[in-house]
PDB file of C-alpha atoms in Angstrom:
ATOM      1  CA  MET G   1      -4.842   5.840  20.647  1.00 46.00           C
ATOM      2  CA  ILE G   2      -2.926   2.785  19.457  1.00 49.00           C
ATOM      3  CA  ASN G   3      -6.137   0.826  19.644  1.00 54.00           C
ATOM      4  CA  SER G   4      -8.110   2.895  17.340  1.00 56.00           C
ATOM      5  CA  ILE G   5      -5.349   2.853  14.906  1.00 54.00           C
ATOM      6  CA  THR G   6      -5.097  -0.631  14.535  1.00 57.00           C
ATOM      7  CA  ASP G   7      -8.898  -0.996  14.355  1.00 60.00           C
ATOM      8  CA  ASP G   8      -8.541   1.193  11.499  1.00 62.00           C
ATOM      9  CA  LEU G   9      -6.037  -0.724   9.976  1.00 67.00           C
ATOM     10  CA  THR G  10      -7.810  -3.955  10.614  1.00 67.00           C
ATOM     11  CA  ASP G  11     -10.990  -2.587   8.677  1.00 74.00           C
ATOM     12  CA  PHE G  12      -8.666  -1.370   5.703  1.00 80.00           C
ATOM     13  CA  SER G  13      -9.087  -2.758   2.598  1.00 83.00           C
ATOM     14  CA  LEU G  14      -7.781  -1.803  -1.006  1.00 92.00           C
ATOM     15  CA  PRO G  15      -9.981  -1.861  -3.687  1.00 95.00           C
ATOM     16  CA  VAL G  16      -9.797  -5.372  -5.917  1.00 96.00           C
ATOM     17  CA  TRP G  17      -9.454  -4.981  -9.640  1.00 97.00           C
ATOM     18  CA  ASP G  18     -12.918  -5.024 -10.366  1.00 97.00           C
ATOM     19  CA  GLU G  19     -13.667  -2.490  -7.948  1.00 97.00           C
ATOM     20  CA  LEU G  20     -10.900   0.474  -9.614  1.00 97.00           C
ATOM     21  CA  PRO G  21     -12.441   2.700 -12.233  1.00 95.00           C
ATOM     22  CA  ASP G  22     -12.810   1.080 -15.692  1.00 93.00           C
ATOM     23  CA  ILE G  23     -12.513   4.408 -17.440  1.00 95.00           C
ATOM     24  CA  ASP G  24      -9.210   5.906 -18.301  1.00 97.00           C
ATOM     25  CA  VAL G  25      -8.365   8.979 -16.188  1.00 97.00           C
ATOM     26  CA  TYR G  26      -6.016  12.107 -16.373  1.00 97.00           C
ATOM     27  CA  MET G  27      -3.410  12.574 -14.102  1.00 97.00           C
ATOM     28  CA  ASP G  28      -5.201  14.775 -11.358  1.00 96.00           C
ATOM     29  CA  GLN G  29      -7.947  12.412 -11.341  1.00 97.00           C
ATOM     30  CA  LEU G  30      -4.946   9.494 -11.098  1.00 97.00           C
ATOM     31  CA  VAL G  31      -3.337  11.173  -8.327  1.00 96.00           C
ATOM     32  CA  THR G  32      -7.076  11.928  -6.436  1.00 95.00           C
ATOM     33  CA  ILE G  33      -8.200   8.318  -6.761  1.00 95.00           C
ATOM     34  CA  ILE G  34      -5.107   7.080  -5.494  1.00 94.00           C
ATOM     35  CA  ASP G  35      -4.960   9.427  -2.586  1.00 91.00           C
ATOM     36  CA  ARG G  36      -8.745   8.809  -1.761  1.00 91.00           C
ATOM     37  CA  TYR G  37      -7.733   4.746  -1.768  1.00 91.00           C
ATOM     38  CA  LEU G  38      -4.765   4.867   0.608  1.00 88.00           C
ATOM     39  CA  GLN G  39      -5.876   7.886   2.683  1.00 85.00           C
ATOM     40  CA  PRO G  40      -6.841   5.257   5.487  1.00 81.00           C
ATOM     41  CA  LEU G  41      -3.088   4.733   5.839  1.00 76.00           C
ATOM     42  CA  SER G  42      -1.893   8.069   6.407  1.00 73.00           C
ATOM     43  CA  GLU G  43      -4.763   8.858   9.027  1.00 68.00           C
ATOM     44  CA  ASN G  44      -4.683   8.679  12.878  1.00 52.00           C
ATOM     45  CA  GLY G  45      -0.729   9.985  12.812  1.00 52.00           C
ATOM     46  CA  ILE G  46       0.335   7.115  10.727  1.00 58.00           C
ATOM     47  CA  PRO G  47       3.339   8.750   7.941  1.00 62.00           C
ATOM     48  CA  PHE G  48       2.531   7.827   4.486  1.00 68.00           C
ATOM     49  CA  LYS G  49       4.421   9.432   1.849  1.00 75.00           C
ATOM     50  CA  PRO G  50       1.726  10.675  -0.902  1.00 80.00           C
ATOM     51  CA  LEU G  51       1.749  10.218  -4.469  1.00 88.00           C
ATOM     52  CA  THR G  52       2.112  13.201  -6.588  1.00 93.00           C
ATOM     53  CA  PRO G  53       2.521  13.954 -10.586  1.00 96.00           C
ATOM     54  CA  SER G  54       5.987  13.590 -10.687  1.00 95.00           C
ATOM     55  CA  MET G  55       6.124  10.731  -8.914  1.00 94.00           C
ATOM     56  CA  VAL G  56       3.927   8.909 -11.420  1.00 96.00           C
ATOM     57  CA  ASN G  57       6.339  10.660 -14.467  1.00 96.00           C
ATOM     58  CA  ASN G  58       9.285   8.870 -13.118  1.00 95.00           C
ATOM     59  CA  TYR G  59       7.542   5.880 -12.651  1.00 95.00           C
ATOM     60  CA  VAL G  60       6.966   5.905 -16.179  1.00 96.00           C
ATOM     61  CA  LYS G  61      10.421   6.830 -17.180  1.00 96.00           C
ATOM     62  CA  LEU G  62      11.705   3.963 -15.183  1.00 93.00           C
ATOM     63  CA  LYS G  63       9.491   1.763 -16.585  1.00 91.00           C
ATOM     64  CA  LEU G  64       7.425   0.634 -13.852  1.00 92.00           C
ATOM     65  CA  ILE G  65       4.375   1.464 -15.542  1.00 94.00           C
ATOM     66  CA  PRO G  66       3.664   1.712 -19.213  1.00 93.00           C
ATOM     67  CA  LYS G  67       3.280   5.137 -20.913  1.00 96.00           C
ATOM     68  CA  PRO G  68      -0.132   6.263 -20.469  1.00 96.00           C
ATOM     69  CA  ILE G  69      -2.272   6.253 -23.885  1.00 95.00           C
ATOM     70  CA  LYS G  70      -3.554  10.146 -24.882  1.00 96.00           C
ATOM     71  CA  LYS G  71      -2.358  10.893 -21.315  1.00 95.00           C
ATOM     72  CA  ARG G  72      -4.710   8.998 -19.744  1.00 97.00           C
ATOM     73  CA  TYR G  73      -4.253   6.055 -17.529  1.00 97.00           C
ATOM     74  CA  SER G  74      -6.209   2.632 -17.034  1.00 97.00           C
ATOM     75  CA  ARG G  75      -7.463   0.407 -14.675  1.00 97.00           C
ATOM     76  CA  LYS G  76      -3.776  -1.120 -15.123  1.00 95.00           C
ATOM     77  CA  HIS G  77      -1.831   1.785 -14.478  1.00 96.00           C
ATOM     78  CA  ILE G  78      -4.110   2.502 -11.282  1.00 97.00           C
ATOM     79  CA  ALA G  79      -3.467  -1.045 -10.157  1.00 96.00           C
ATOM     80  CA  ARG G  80       0.638  -0.525 -10.574  1.00 95.00           C
ATOM     81  CA  ILE G  81       0.496   2.940  -8.785  1.00 96.00           C
ATOM     82  CA  ILE G  82      -1.550   1.534  -5.973  1.00 95.00           C
ATOM     83  CA  VAL G  83       0.995  -1.158  -5.309  1.00 94.00           C
ATOM     84  CA  ILE G  84       4.472   1.084  -6.249  1.00 94.00           C
ATOM     85  CA  THR G  85       3.316   3.633  -3.802  1.00 92.00           C
ATOM     86  CA  ILE G  86       2.534   1.065  -1.071  1.00 90.00           C
ATOM     87  CA  LEU G  87       5.788  -0.614  -1.706  1.00 90.00           C
ATOM     88  CA  LYS G  88       7.769   2.340  -1.780  1.00 89.00           C
ATOM     89  CA  GLN G  89       7.209   3.084   1.960  1.00 84.00           C
ATOM     90  CA  VAL G  90       9.568   0.340   2.562  1.00 88.00           C
ATOM     91  CA  PHE G  91      11.192  -0.662  -0.816  1.00 90.00           C
ATOM     92  CA  ASP G  92      13.436   0.830  -3.059  1.00 92.00           C
ATOM     93  CA  ILE G  93      12.609   1.061  -6.510  1.00 93.00           C
ATOM     94  CA  PRO G  94      14.720  -1.648  -7.759  1.00 92.00           C
ATOM     95  CA  SER G  95      13.348  -3.962  -5.562  1.00 91.00           C
ATOM     96  CA  ILE G  96       9.774  -2.820  -6.461  1.00 91.00           C
ATOM     97  CA  GLN G  97      10.281  -3.397  -9.581  1.00 91.00           C
ATOM     98  CA  GLN G  98      11.653  -6.883  -9.418  1.00 88.00           C
ATOM     99  CA  SER G  99       8.653  -7.692  -7.219  1.00 84.00           C
ATOM    100  CA  ILE G 100       6.203  -6.298 -10.040  1.00 84.00           C
ATOM    101  CA  ASP G 101       8.042  -8.423 -12.458  1.00 84.00           C
ATOM    102  CA  LEU G 102       7.883 -11.589 -10.263  1.00 81.00           C
ATOM    103  CA  GLN G 103       4.334 -11.476  -9.652  1.00 79.00           C
ATOM    104  CA  THR G 104       3.202 -10.676 -12.940  1.00 80.00           C
ATOM    105  CA  GLU G 105       5.673 -13.284 -14.786  1.00 82.00           C
ATOM    106  CA  ASN G 106       3.307 -15.825 -12.688  1.00 79.00           C
ATOM    107  CA  THR G 107      -0.235 -14.447 -13.502  1.00 86.00           C
ATOM    108  CA  ASN G 108      -1.886 -11.717 -15.155  1.00 90.00           C
ATOM    109  CA  SER G 109      -2.255  -8.018 -13.907  1.00 91.00           C
ATOM    110  CA  LYS G 110      -5.714  -8.537 -12.162  1.00 94.00           C
ATOM    111  CA  ASP G 111      -4.979 -11.657 -10.514  1.00 92.00           C
ATOM    112  CA  ALA G 112      -1.613 -10.421  -9.449  1.00 90.00           C
ATOM    113  CA  TYR G 113      -2.771  -7.233  -8.127  1.00 93.00           C
ATOM    114  CA  ASN G 114      -5.832  -8.871  -6.525  1.00 94.00           C
ATOM    115  CA  LEU G 115      -3.328 -11.125  -4.799  1.00 90.00           C
ATOM    116  CA  PHE G 116      -1.482  -8.105  -3.552  1.00 91.00           C
ATOM    117  CA  CYS G 117      -4.856  -6.733  -2.108  1.00 92.00           C
ATOM    118  CA  GLN G 118      -5.615 -10.036  -0.188  1.00 91.00           C
ATOM    119  CA  TYR G 119      -1.972 -10.136   1.186  1.00 88.00           C
ATOM    120  CA  LEU G 120      -2.086  -6.876   2.345  1.00 88.00           C
ATOM    121  CA  HIS G 121      -5.361  -7.083   3.865  1.00 87.00           C
ATOM    122  CA  GLU G 122      -4.784 -10.517   5.493  1.00 85.00           C
ATOM    123  CA  SER G 123      -1.573  -9.159   7.111  1.00 84.00           C
ATOM    124  CA  LEU G 124      -3.070  -5.738   8.305  1.00 82.00           C
ATOM    125  CA  HIS G 125      -5.463  -8.506   9.879  1.00 79.00           C
ATOM    126  CA  ALA G 126      -3.046 -10.809  11.418  1.00 79.00           C
ATOM    127  CA  PHE G 127      -0.916  -7.774  12.881  1.00 72.00           C
ATOM    128  CA  SER G 128      -4.059  -6.067  14.632  1.00 68.00           C
ATOM    129  CA  THR G 129      -5.581  -8.859  16.096  1.00 64.00           C
ATOM    130  CA  GLN G 130      -2.339  -9.777  17.528  1.00 61.00           C
ATOM    131  CA  GLY G 131      -2.110 -13.314  17.753  1.00 52.00           C
ATOM    132  CA  GLU G 132      -3.427 -14.827  13.840  1.00 54.00           C
ATOM    133  CA  THR G 133      -1.096 -16.590  12.165  1.00 58.00           C
ATOM    134  CA  ILE G 134       0.038 -15.923   8.302  1.00 58.00           C
ATOM    135  CA  VAL G 135      -0.167 -19.417   6.541  1.00 58.00           C
ATOM    136  CA  PHE G 136       1.593 -20.104   3.499  1.00 54.00           C
ATOM    137  CA  ASN G 137      -1.159 -22.591   2.086  1.00 57.00           C
ATOM    138  CA  ASN G 138       0.442 -23.416  -1.554  1.00 57.00           C
ATOM    139  CA  PRO G 139       3.415 -23.094  -2.835  1.00 53.00           C
ATOM    140  CA  GLU G 140       2.207 -22.922  -6.323  1.00 56.00           C
ATOM    141  CA  THR G 141      -0.200 -20.033  -5.629  1.00 54.00           C
ATOM    142  CA  ASP G 142       1.475 -18.099  -2.887  1.00 56.00           C
ATOM    143  CA  ILE G 143       4.403 -15.737  -4.207  1.00 59.00           C
ATOM    144  CA  ALA G 144       6.562 -15.648  -0.776  1.00 71.00           C
ATOM    145  CA  PRO G 145       8.219 -12.202  -1.654  1.00 78.00           C
ATOM    146  CA  ILE G 146       4.977 -10.504  -2.124  1.00 79.00           C
ATOM    147  CA  ARG G 147       3.594 -12.057   0.762  1.00 80.00           C
ATOM    148  CA  TRP G 148       6.534 -10.895   2.925  1.00 79.00           C
ATOM    149  CA  ALA G 149       6.455  -7.694   1.293  1.00 85.00           C
ATOM    150  CA  CYS G 150       3.005  -7.137   2.713  1.00 84.00           C
ATOM    151  CA  ILE G 151       3.939  -8.459   6.083  1.00 82.00           C
ATOM    152  CA  THR G 152       7.157  -5.874   6.504  1.00 85.00           C
ATOM    153  CA  ILE G 153       4.873  -2.807   5.293  1.00 84.00           C
ATOM    154  CA  VAL G 154       2.451  -3.603   7.828  1.00 82.00           C
ATOM    155  CA  SER G 155       5.048  -3.799  10.098  1.00 81.00           C
ATOM    156  CA  LYS G 156       6.791  -0.464   9.395  1.00 82.00           C
ATOM    157  CA  LEU G 157       3.319   0.699   9.835  1.00 79.00           C
ATOM    158  CA  PHE G 158       2.234  -0.586  13.577  1.00 77.00           C
ATOM    159  CA  THR G 159       5.704   0.097  14.505  1.00 79.00           C
ATOM    160  CA  GLU G 160       5.522   3.845  13.281  1.00 77.00           C
ATOM    161  CA  CYS G 161       2.543   3.810  15.294  1.00 75.00           C
ATOM    162  CA  ALA G 162       3.424   2.480  18.425  1.00 77.00           C
ATOM    163  CA  LEU G 163       6.292   4.744  18.304  1.00 81.00           C
ATOM    164  CA  THR G 164       4.420   7.582  17.698  1.00 77.00           C
ATOM    165  CA  SER G 165       1.951   6.946  20.329  1.00 75.00           C
ATOM    166  CA  THR G 166       4.933   6.162  23.036  1.00 82.00           C
ATOM    167  CA  LEU G 167       6.056   9.176  22.311  1.00 81.00           C
ATOM    168  CA  ASN G 168       3.113  11.187  22.695  1.00 78.00           C
ATOM    169  CA  MET G 169       2.350   9.542  25.956  1.00 80.00           C
ATOM    170  CA  ILE G 170       5.956  10.276  27.363  1.00 83.00           C
ATOM    171  CA  ASN G 171       5.764  13.755  25.908  1.00 78.00           C
ATOM    172  CA  ASN G 172       2.376  14.172  27.923  1.00 76.00           C
ATOM    173  CA  LYS G 173       3.628  12.697  30.900  1.00 73.00           C
ATOM    174  CA  GLU G 174       6.411  15.191  30.720  1.00 65.00           C
ATOM    175  CA  MET G 175       3.997  18.225  30.278  1.00 65.00           C
ATOM    176  CA  VAL G 176       2.360  17.106  33.215  1.00 65.00           C
ATOM    177  CA  SER G 177       4.930  16.731  35.667  1.00 66.00           C
ATOM    178  CA  GLN G 178       6.177  20.220  34.455  1.00 64.00           C
ATOM    179  CA  HIS G 179       3.035  21.548  35.793  1.00 61.00           C
ATOM    180  CA  ASP G 180       3.041  19.984  39.175  1.00 57.00           C
TER     181      ASP G 180
END
């Protein structure tokens, strides 16, 4: 079971900026889009909190994302909400806000989002192939807090996966021994 999950996670990658919808969407479409993009992270028994409309409204109130224009959310909103939804699995809102501010302070939204996608993919691949090293190539372009955040998220996903798999194996052994 754990091997199939790690294979699924190895193959997972977020859509890069240019693959996100380039038309503005309403709230229900936004939630559907985000859920579809993040679905592979919640499959195979890996707990992953889904996005809700009230969460999106709270992100606007907390100024994590800009207000929608005429109740429509842009590509920038979608990218930010994807990042927030993933980071929220491990970090609190103030830490997420600081990370986003740091990332967008150093680059534009498109490049910041694409870098997050790259770091998450590299972290998933490094964990699932067991042995690849994550290398910090250039301190000018490698924004360490975001990279470490991705490593932390992936570590949590793999830990929960391994724990669930181990508990299921123990429970199955107990059931078999009870029937003997």
